[in-house]
Tab-separated table of C-alpha atoms and ligand atoms in Angstrom:
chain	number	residue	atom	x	y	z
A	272	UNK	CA	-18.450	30.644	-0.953
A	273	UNK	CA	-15.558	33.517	-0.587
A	274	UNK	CA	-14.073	34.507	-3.946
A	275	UNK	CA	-10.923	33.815	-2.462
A	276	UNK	CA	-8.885	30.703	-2.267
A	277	UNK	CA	-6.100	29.039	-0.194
A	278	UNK	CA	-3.242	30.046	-2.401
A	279	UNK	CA	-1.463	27.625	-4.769
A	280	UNK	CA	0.240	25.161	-3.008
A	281	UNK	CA	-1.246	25.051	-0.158
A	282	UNK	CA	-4.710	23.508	1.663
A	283	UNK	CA	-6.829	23.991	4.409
A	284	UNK	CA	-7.026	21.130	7.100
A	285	UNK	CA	-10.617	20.581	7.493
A	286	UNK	CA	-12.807	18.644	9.598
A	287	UNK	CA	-12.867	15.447	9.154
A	288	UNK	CA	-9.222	14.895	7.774
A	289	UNK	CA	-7.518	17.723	10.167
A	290	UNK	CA	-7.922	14.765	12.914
A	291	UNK	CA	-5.820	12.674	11.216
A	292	UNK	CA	-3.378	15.487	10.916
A	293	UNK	CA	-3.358	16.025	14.686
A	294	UNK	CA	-3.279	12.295	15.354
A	295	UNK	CA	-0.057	11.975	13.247
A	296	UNK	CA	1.284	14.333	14.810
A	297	UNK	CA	0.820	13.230	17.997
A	298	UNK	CA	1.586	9.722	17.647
A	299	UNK	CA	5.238	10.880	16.336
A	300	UNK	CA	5.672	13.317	19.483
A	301	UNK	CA	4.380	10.985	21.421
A	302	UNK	CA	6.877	8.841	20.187
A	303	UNK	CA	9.715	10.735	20.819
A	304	UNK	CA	8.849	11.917	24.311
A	305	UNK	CA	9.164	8.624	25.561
A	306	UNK	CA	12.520	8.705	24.837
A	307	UNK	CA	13.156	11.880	26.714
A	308	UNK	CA	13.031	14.644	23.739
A	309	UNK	CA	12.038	17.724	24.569
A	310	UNK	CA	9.976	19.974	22.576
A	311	UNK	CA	10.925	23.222	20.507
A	312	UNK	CA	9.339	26.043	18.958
A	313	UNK	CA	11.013	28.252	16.723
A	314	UNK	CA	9.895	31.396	14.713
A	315	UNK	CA	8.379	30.629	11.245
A	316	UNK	CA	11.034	32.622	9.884
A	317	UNK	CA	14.786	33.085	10.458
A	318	UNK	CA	17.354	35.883	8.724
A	319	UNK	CA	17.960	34.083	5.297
A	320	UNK	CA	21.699	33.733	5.803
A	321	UNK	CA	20.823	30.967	8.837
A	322	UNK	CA	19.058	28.985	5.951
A	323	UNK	CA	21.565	29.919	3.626
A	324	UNK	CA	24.802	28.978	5.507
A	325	UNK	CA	22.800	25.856	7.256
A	326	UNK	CA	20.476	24.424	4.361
A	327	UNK	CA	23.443	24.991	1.827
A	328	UNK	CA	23.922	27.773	-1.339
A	329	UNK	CA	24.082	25.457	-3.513
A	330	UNK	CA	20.944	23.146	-2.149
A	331	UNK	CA	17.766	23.568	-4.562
A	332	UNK	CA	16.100	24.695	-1.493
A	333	UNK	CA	18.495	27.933	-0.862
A	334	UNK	CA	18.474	28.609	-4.706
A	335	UNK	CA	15.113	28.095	-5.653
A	336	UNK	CA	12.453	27.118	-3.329
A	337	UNK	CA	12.703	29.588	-0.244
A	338	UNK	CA	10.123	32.346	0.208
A	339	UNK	CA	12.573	35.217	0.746
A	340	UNK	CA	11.214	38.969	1.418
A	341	UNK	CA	11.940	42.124	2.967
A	342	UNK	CA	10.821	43.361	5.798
A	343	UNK	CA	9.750	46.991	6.477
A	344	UNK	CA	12.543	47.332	8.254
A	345	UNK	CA	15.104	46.620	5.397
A	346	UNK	CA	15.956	43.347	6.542
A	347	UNK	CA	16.257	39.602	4.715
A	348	UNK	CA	14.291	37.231	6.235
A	349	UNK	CA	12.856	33.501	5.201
A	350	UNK	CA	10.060	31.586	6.228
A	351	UNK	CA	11.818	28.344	7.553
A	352	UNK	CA	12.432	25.916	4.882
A	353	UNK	CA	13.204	23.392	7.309
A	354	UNK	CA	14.110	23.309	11.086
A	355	UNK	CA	17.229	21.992	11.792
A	356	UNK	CA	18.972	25.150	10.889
A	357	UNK	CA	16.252	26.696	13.597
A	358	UNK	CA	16.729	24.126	16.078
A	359	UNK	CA	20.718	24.330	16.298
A	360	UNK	CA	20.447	28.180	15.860
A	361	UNK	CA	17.922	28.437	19.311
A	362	UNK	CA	19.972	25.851	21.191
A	363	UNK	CA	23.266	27.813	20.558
A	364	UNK	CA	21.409	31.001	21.456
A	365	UNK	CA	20.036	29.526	24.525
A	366	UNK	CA	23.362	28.141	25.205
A	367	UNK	CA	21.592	24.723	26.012
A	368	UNK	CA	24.446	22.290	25.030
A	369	UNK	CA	26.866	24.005	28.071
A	370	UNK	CA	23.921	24.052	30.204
A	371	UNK	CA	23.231	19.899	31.280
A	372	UNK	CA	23.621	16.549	29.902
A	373	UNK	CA	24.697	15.879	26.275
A	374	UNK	CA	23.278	15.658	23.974
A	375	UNK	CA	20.253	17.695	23.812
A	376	UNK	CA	17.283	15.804	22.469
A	377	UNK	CA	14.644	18.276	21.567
A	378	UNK	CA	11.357	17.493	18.785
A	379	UNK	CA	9.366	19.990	17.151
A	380	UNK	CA	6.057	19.928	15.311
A	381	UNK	CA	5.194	22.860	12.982
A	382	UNK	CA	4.733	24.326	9.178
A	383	UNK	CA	7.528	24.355	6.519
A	384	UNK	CA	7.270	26.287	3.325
A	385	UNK	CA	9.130	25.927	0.239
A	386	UNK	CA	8.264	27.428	-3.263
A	387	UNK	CA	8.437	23.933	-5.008
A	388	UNK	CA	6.087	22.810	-8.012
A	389	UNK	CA	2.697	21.768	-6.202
A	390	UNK	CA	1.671	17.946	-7.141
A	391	UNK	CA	0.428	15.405	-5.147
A	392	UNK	CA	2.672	14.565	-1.655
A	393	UNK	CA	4.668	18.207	-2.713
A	394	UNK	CA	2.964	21.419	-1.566
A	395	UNK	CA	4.398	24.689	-0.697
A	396	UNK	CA	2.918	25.293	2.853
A	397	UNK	CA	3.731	21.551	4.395
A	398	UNK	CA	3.867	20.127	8.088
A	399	UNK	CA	7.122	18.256	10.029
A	400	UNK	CA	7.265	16.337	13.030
A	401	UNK	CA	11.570	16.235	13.529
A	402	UNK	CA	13.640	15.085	16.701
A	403	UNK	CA	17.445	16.093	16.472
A	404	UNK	CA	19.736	15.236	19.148
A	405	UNK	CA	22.767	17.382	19.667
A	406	UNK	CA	25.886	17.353	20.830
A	407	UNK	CA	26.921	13.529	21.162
A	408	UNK	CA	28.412	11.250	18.484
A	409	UNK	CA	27.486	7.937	19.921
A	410	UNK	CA	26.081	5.058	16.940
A	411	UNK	CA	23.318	4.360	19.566
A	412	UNK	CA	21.983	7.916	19.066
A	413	UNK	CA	21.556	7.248	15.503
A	414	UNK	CA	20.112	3.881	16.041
A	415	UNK	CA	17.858	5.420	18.609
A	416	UNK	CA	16.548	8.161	16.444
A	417	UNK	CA	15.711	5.660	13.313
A	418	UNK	CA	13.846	2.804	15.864
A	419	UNK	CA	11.637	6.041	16.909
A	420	UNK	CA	10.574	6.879	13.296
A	421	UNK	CA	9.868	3.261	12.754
A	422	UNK	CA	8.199	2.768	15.607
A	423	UNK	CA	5.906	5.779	15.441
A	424	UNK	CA	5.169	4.925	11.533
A	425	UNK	CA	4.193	1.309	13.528
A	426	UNK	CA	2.115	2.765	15.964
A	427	UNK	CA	0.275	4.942	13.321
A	428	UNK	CA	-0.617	1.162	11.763
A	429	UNK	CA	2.046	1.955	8.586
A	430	UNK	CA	3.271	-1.517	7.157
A	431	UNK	CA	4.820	-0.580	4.239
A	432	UNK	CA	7.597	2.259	5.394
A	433	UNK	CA	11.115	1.054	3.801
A	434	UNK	CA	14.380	2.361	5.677
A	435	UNK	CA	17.374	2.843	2.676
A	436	UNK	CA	20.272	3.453	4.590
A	437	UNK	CA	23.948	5.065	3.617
A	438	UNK	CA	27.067	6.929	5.128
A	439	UNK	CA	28.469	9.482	3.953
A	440	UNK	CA	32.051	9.063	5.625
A	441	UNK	CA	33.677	11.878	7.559
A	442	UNK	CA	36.716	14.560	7.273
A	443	UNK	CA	38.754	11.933	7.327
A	444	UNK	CA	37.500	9.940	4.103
A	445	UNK	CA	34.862	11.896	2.681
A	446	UNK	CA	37.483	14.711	0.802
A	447	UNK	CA	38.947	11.194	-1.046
A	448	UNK	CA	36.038	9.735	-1.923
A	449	UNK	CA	34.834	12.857	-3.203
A	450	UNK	CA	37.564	13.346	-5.761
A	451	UNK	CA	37.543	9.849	-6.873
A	452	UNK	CA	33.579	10.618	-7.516
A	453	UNK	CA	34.651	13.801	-9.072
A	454	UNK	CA	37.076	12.036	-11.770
A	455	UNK	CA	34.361	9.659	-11.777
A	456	UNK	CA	31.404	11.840	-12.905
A	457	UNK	CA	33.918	14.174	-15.279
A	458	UNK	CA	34.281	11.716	-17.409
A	459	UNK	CA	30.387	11.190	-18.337
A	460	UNK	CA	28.128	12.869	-20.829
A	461	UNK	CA	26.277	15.276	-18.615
A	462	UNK	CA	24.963	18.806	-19.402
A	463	UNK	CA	26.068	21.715	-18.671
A	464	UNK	CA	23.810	22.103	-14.589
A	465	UNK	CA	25.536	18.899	-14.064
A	466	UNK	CA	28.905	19.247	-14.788
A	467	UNK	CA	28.731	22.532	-12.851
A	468	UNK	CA	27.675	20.301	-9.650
A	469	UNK	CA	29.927	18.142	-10.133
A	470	UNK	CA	32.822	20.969	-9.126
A	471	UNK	CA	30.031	22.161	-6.175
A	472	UNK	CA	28.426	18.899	-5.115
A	473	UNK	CA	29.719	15.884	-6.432
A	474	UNK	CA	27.921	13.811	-4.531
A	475	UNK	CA	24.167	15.240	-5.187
A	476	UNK	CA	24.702	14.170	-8.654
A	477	UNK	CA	24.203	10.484	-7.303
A	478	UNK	CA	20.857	11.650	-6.437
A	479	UNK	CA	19.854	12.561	-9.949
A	480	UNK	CA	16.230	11.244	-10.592
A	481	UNK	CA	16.491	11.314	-14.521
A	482	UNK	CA	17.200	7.748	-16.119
A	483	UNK	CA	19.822	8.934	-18.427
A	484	UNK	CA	22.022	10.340	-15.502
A	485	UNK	CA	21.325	7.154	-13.450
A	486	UNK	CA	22.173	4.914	-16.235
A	487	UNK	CA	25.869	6.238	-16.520
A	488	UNK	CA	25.963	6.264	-12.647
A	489	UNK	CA	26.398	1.849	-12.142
A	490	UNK	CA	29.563	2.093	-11.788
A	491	UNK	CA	30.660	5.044	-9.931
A	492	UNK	CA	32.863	4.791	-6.894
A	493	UNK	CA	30.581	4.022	-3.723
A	494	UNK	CA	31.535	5.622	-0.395
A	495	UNK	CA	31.467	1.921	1.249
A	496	UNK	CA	34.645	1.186	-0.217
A	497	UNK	CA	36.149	4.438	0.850
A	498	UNK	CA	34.951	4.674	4.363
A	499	UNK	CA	38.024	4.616	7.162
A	500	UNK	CA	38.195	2.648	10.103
A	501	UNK	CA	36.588	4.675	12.575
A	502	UNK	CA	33.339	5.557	10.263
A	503	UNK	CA	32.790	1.508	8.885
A	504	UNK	CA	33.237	0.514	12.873
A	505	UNK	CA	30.647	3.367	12.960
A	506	UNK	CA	28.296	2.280	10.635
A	507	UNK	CA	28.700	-0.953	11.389
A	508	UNK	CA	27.914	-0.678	14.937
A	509	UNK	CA	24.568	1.728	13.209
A	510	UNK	CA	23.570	-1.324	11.151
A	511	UNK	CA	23.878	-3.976	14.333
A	512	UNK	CA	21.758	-2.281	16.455
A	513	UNK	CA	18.657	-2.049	13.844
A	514	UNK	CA	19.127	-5.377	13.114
A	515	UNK	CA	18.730	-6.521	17.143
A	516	UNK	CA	15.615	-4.306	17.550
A	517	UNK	CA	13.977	-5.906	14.349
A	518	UNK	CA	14.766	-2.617	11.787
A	519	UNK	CA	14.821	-3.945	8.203
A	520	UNK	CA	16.527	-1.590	5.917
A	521	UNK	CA	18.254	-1.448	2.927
A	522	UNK	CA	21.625	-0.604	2.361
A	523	UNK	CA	21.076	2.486	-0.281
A	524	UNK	CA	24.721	3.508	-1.450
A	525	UNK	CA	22.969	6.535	-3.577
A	526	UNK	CA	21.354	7.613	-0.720
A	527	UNK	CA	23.173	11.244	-0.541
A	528	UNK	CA	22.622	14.744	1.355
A	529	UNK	CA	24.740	16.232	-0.431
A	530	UNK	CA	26.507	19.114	1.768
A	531	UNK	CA	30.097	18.955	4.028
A	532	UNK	CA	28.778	19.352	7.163
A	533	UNK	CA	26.424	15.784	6.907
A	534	UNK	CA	28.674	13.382	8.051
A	535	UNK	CA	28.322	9.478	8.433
A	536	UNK	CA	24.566	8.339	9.050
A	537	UNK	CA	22.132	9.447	6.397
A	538	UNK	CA	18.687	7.855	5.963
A	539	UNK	CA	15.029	8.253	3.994
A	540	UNK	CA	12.273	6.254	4.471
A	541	UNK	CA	10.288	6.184	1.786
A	542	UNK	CA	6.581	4.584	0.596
A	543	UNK	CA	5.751	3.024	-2.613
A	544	UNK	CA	1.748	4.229	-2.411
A	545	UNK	CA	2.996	7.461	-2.999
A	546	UNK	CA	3.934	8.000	-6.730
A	547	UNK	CA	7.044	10.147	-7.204
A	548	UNK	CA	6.837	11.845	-3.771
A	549	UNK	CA	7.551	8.727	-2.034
A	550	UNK	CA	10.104	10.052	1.173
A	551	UNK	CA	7.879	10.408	3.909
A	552	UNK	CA	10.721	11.048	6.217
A	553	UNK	CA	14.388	11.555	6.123
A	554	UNK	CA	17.743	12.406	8.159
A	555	UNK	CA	20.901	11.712	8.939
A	556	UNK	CA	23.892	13.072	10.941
A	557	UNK	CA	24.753	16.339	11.035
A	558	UNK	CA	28.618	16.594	13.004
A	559	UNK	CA	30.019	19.733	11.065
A	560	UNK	CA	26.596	22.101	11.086
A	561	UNK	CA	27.320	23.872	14.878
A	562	UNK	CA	30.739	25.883	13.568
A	563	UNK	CA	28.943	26.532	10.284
A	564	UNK	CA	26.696	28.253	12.416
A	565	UNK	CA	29.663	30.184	14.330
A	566	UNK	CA	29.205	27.738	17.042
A	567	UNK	CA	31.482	25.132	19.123
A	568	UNK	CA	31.790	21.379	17.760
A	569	UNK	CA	28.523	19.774	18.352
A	570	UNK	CA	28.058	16.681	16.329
A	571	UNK	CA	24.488	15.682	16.342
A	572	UNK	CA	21.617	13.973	14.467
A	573	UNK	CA	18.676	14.351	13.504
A	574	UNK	CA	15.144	13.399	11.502
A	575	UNK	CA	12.221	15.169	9.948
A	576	UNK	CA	8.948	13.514	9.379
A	577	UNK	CA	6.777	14.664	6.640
A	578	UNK	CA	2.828	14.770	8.464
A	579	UNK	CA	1.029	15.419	4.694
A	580	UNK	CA	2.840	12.313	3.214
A	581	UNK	CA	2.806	10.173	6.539
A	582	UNK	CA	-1.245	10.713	5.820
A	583	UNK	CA	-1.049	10.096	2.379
A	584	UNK	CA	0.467	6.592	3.099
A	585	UNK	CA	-2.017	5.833	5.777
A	586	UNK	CA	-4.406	6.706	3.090
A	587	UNK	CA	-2.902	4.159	0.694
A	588	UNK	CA	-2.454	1.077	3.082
A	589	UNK	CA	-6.316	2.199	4.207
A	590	UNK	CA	-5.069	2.458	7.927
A	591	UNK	CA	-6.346	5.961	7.904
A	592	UNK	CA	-9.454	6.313	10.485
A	593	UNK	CA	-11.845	9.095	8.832
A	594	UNK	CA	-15.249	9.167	10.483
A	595	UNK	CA	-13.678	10.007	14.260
A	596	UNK	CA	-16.072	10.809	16.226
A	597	UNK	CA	-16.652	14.073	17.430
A	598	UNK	CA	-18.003	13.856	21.027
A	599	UNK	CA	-19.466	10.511	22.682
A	600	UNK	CA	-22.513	11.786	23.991
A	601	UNK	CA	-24.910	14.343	22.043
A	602	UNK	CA	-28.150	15.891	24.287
A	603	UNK	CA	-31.424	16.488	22.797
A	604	UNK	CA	-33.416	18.178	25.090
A	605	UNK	CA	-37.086	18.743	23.854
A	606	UNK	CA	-37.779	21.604	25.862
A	607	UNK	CA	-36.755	24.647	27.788
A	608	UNK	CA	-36.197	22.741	31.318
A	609	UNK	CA	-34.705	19.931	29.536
A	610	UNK	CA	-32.129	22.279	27.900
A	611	UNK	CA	-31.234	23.537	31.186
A	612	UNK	CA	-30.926	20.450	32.433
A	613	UNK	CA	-28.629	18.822	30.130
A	614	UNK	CA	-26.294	21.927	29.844
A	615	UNK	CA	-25.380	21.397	33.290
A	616	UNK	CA	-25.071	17.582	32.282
A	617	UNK	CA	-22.827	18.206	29.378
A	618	UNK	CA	-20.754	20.795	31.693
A	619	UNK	CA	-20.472	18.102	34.178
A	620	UNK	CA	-19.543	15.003	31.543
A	621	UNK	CA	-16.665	17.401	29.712
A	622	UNK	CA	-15.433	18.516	33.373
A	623	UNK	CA	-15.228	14.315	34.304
A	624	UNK	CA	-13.389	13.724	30.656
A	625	UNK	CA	-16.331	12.725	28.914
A	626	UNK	CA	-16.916	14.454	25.253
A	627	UNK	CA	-19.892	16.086	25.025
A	628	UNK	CA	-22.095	18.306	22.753
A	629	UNK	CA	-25.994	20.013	22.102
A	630	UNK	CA	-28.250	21.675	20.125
A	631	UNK	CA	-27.491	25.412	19.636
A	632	UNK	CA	-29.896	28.036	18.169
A	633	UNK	CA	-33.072	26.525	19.225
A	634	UNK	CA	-33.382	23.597	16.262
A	635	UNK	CA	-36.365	21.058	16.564
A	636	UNK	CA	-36.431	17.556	17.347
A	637	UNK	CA	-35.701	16.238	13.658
A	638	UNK	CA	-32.614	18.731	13.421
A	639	UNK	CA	-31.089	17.870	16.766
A	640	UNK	CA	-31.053	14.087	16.005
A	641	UNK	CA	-29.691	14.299	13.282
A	642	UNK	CA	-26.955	16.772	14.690
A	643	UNK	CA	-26.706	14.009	17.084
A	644	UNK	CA	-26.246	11.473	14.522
A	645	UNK	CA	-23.772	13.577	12.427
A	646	UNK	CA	-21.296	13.894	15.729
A	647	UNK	CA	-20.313	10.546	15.644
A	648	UNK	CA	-21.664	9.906	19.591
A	649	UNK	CA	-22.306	6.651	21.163
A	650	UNK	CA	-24.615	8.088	23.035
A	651	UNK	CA	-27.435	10.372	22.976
A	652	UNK	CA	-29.499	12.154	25.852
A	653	UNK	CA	-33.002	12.829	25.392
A	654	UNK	CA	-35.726	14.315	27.613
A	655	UNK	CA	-39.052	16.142	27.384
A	656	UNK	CA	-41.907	17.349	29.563
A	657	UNK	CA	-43.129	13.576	30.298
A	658	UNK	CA	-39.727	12.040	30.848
A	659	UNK	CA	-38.790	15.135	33.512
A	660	UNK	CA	-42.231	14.782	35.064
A	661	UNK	CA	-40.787	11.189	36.306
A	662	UNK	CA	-37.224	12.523	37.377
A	663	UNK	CA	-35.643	10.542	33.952
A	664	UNK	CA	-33.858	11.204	30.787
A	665	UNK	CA	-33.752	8.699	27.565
A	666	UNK	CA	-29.929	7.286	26.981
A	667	UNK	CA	-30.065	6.260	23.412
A	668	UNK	CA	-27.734	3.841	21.966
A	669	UNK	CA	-27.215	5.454	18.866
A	670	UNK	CA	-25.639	2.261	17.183
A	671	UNK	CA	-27.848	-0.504	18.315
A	672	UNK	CA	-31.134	2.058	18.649
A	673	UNK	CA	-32.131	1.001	22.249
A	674	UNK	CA	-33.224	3.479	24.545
A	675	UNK	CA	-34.313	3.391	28.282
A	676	UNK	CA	-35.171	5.731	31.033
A	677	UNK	CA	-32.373	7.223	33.630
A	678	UNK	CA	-32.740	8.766	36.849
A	679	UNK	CA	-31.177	12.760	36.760
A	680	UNK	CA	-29.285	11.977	39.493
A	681	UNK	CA	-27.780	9.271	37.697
A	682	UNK	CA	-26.886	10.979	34.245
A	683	UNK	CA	-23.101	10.910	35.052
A	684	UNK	CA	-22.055	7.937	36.699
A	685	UNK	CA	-24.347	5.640	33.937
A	686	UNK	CA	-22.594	6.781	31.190
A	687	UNK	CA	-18.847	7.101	32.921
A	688	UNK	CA	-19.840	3.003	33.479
A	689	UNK	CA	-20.945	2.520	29.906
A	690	UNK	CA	-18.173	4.311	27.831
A	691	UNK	CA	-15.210	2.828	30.497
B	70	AMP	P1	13.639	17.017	3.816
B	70	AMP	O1	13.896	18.125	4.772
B	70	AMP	O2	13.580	17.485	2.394
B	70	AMP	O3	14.496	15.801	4.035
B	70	AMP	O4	12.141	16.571	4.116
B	70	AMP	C1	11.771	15.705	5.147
B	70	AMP	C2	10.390	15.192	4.849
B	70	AMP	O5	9.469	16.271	4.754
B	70	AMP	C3	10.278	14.504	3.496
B	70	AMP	O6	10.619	13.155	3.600
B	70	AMP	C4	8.836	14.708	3.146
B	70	AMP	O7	8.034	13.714	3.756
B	70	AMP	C5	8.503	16.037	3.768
B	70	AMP	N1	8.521	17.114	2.751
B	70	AMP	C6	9.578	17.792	2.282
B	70	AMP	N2	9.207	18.709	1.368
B	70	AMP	C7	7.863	18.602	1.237
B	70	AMP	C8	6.863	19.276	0.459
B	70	AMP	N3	7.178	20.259	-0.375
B	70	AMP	N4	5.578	18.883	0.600
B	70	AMP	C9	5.240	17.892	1.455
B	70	AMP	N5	6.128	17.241	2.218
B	70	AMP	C10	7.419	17.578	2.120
C-alpha cells in the first residue's frame, strides 16, 4: 500500500463496482441518443466568471463550493461545477444554434467537482450524465427530456425514482410572484443569512431544508396561483403529456432553482434509499441563460443525472449487478505448444466479438484455474501434451463442471454456437 490516498472527497472506481459506473452511464447515453442528442465534451475547467454569471453569485455553489485557482499565467479559472454553463458556452462559441435545426440536443458524460461537505451520496469529485436541448421553447421538449430520465432510470431496473414537479413562471409573472413571496417571507422570524436572501433570492428560501424555516413556510404564496396564461397553458400542456406516456409525478410547489434566468419547467427526481442525499437527478428550463452569457435568445432545457447516486439507488432496490463477468472464455494451456495455441485462439475469439483472456507470467495449473474461475467466464479452454497429441482442446463448462474434447479446427465456431 502507497502512503498516499485519494483525497477527501473523492474515490477511486475500482474493479468490480467501476462496471456499474460505466453501465450507468451508458444506459443514460444510450438513452438519450435514441432520441437524436448528440454528444459534448467540454474542458474540466472554464474562466470562473462563466460559472459565476451562469451558475449564479449568489448560488452556494459560486460562493462556496467551487475549486477556484490561479493559473501560472495569472488567470481565474474553475474546475466545472456543473455543465450547463459549459454546454451553452461551447454551442455559442461554435455558433451551433445558427448553424441547422433548432434546437440543439446535445448529452454529455463527465466529472463535476464541488468543494461540498463529503457524506454519503455528496462527494467533491462526482460524475453527470446531462442532455440539454437548446434553442426551442416547445412543452414537448420538456416532456421529452423528463420521459428520457425516466426511462433510462427504467431501463437501469430503478423502481422507486419519484418525479416532483414545479414552474417557476416567466418574465411575465415571475417579478409578481416574487414580491408577493418577498412580503411573504419579511414578515417571518428568520435569521440574519435568511433575511439577506430573501432581498437576493426569494425564492431559494422555499428550499430551506431546516424544519423551523419550513414550518413558517405553509402558507406562503405558491407560484401556481400566480402563473399567467401563457405559462399555466404551458405547464399544463408539460403535465398532459407525462401523464399519456405513463410519467407519475408529483406536483412539488417548493420545488425551486432559485435564479432569473430558470424559467417555467423545473424538476428533481429524487430516491428515498438514499438518506439526505436523495436527488439523483434534476433540471428544468433554462429560457433567460444564452444573453446572460452575452448570447442571442435561446430558450432551452435541460437535465443532469447524478451517476454516484443513480448507483447508490440501484444499490438500495438491489438491482445493482456486481459479479460481471470479466471475459466469457478463460484458456489454460498446460504447456508451451498449448500456450501458443490458444493465444492465437483468444486473438481470434476477441477479433469475432468474443471476450477472452489467459494466463500471463508462466503460473501453474492450480493458479490458472483459479484465474479462470476468478474472471467470471462461462467457459474455459484447456489443453496439454495428450489432448494436442489427438488434434483437441478441453471446453469446460465452468458452471455446470462438464468438460469434453474439441477439434482445433473447431475452437471458434463451437463456442460462437454455445455463447449465441
Ligand atoms: P444539480 O446540478 O445540483 O442539480 O445536480 C444534479 C445531480 O447531480 C443531483 O441530482 C445529484 O444526483 C448529482 N450531484 C450533485 N452534486 C453532487 C455531489 N456533490 N456528489 C454526488 N452527486 C452530486
Amino acid at each position: 500500500m502507497s502512503t498516499f490516498r485519494a483525497p477527501k472527497g473523492t474515490f477511486d472506481l475500482i474493479p468490480p463496482d467501476s462496471a456499474a459506473f460505466l453501465r450507468v452511464r451508458e444506459v443514460m447515453a444510450q438513452t438519450v441518443r435514441l432520441a437524436g442528442y448528440q454528444y459534448v465534451e467540454t474542458p474540466a475547467f472554464e474562466d470562473t466568471t462563466l460559472f459565476k454569471r451562469g451558475v449564479g453569485e449568489s448560488t452556494d455553489i459560486v460562493n462556496k463550493e467551487m475549486y477556484t485557482f490561479t493559473t501560472q499565467g495569472g488567470d481565474s479559472v474553475t474546475l466545472r461545477p456543473e455543465g450547463t454553463a459549459s454546454v451553452l458556452r461551447a454551442v455559442l462559441q461554435a455558433n451551433l444554434e445558427k448553424a441547422g435545426q433548432l434546437p440543439v440536443k446535445l448529452y454529455y458524460s463527465g466529472s463535476y467537482y464541488r468543494y461540498e461537505r463529503p457524506q454519503k451520496g455528496r462527494y467533491r469529485h462526482f460524475s453527470q450524465v446531462g442532455a440539454e436541448a437548446l434553442g426551442a421553447q416547445d412543452p414537448q421538449l420538456d416532456a421529452e427530456l423528463i420521459i428520457l430520465a425516466v426511462d433510462a432510470y427504467r431501463a437501469l431496473g430503478l423502481k422507486n425514482v419519484r418525479l416532483l414537479l414545479n414552474t417557476l413562471g416567466d418574465a411575465t409573472c415571475r417579478p409578481v410572484y416574487r414580491a408577493a413571496l418577498q412580503d411573504y417571507l419579511r414578515a417571518l422570524d428568520l435569521d440574519e443569512a435568511t433575511r439577506a436572501r430573501i432581498e437576493l433570492n426569494p425564492l431559494r428560501v422555499l428550499d430551506d431544508k431546516r424544519a423551523e424555516v419550513q414550518a413558517q413556510l405553509t402558507d406562503a404564496p405558491r407560484i401556481v396561483d400566480y402563473l399567467c396564461e401563457d405559462c399555466k397553458a404551458y405547464h399544463d400542456e408539460v403535465r398532459g403529456l407525462l401523464t399519456a406516456a405513463g410519467v407519475a409525478f408529483t406536483d412539488d410547489p417548493k420545488l425551486v432553482r432559485g435564479l432569473d434566468y430558470y424559467t417555467r419547467t423545473t424538476f428533481e427526481f429524487v430516491h428515498d434509499g438514499l438518506g439526505s442525499q436523495s436527488a439523483v437527478g434534476g433540471g428544468g428550463r433554462y429560457d433567460g441563460l444564452s444573453e446572460l452569457l452575452g448570447g442571442p435568445s435561446l430558450p432551452s432545457v435541460g437535465w443532469a443525472l447524478g451517476v454516484d447516486r443513480t448507483v447508490l439507488a440501484m444499490e438500495a432496490e438491489g438491482v445493482l449487478e456486481r459479479d460481471v463477468p470479466r471475459v466469457d472464455v478463460f484458456a489454460v494451456p498446460l504447456n508451451d505448444e498449448a500456450r501458443t495455441l490458444f493465444f492465437g485462439v483468444i486473438t481470434e475469439l476477441r477479433r469475432r466479438g468474443v471476450s477472452a483472456d489467459t494466463v500471463f507470467g508462466g503460473r501453474g495449473l492450480k493458479g490458472a484455474m483459479k484465474a479462470a474461475d476468478r474472471s467470471g467466464a462461462r467457459y474455459a479452454l484447456v489443453a496439454g501434451e495428450r489432448d494436442l497429441a489427438e488434434n483437441v482442446v478441453q471446453l469446460k463448462d465452468l458452471a455446470s463442471g462438464e468438460q469434453s474434447p474439441v477439434a482445433v479446427d473447431q475452437i471458434i465456431p463451437t463456442i460462437k454456437e454455445k455463447l449465441s
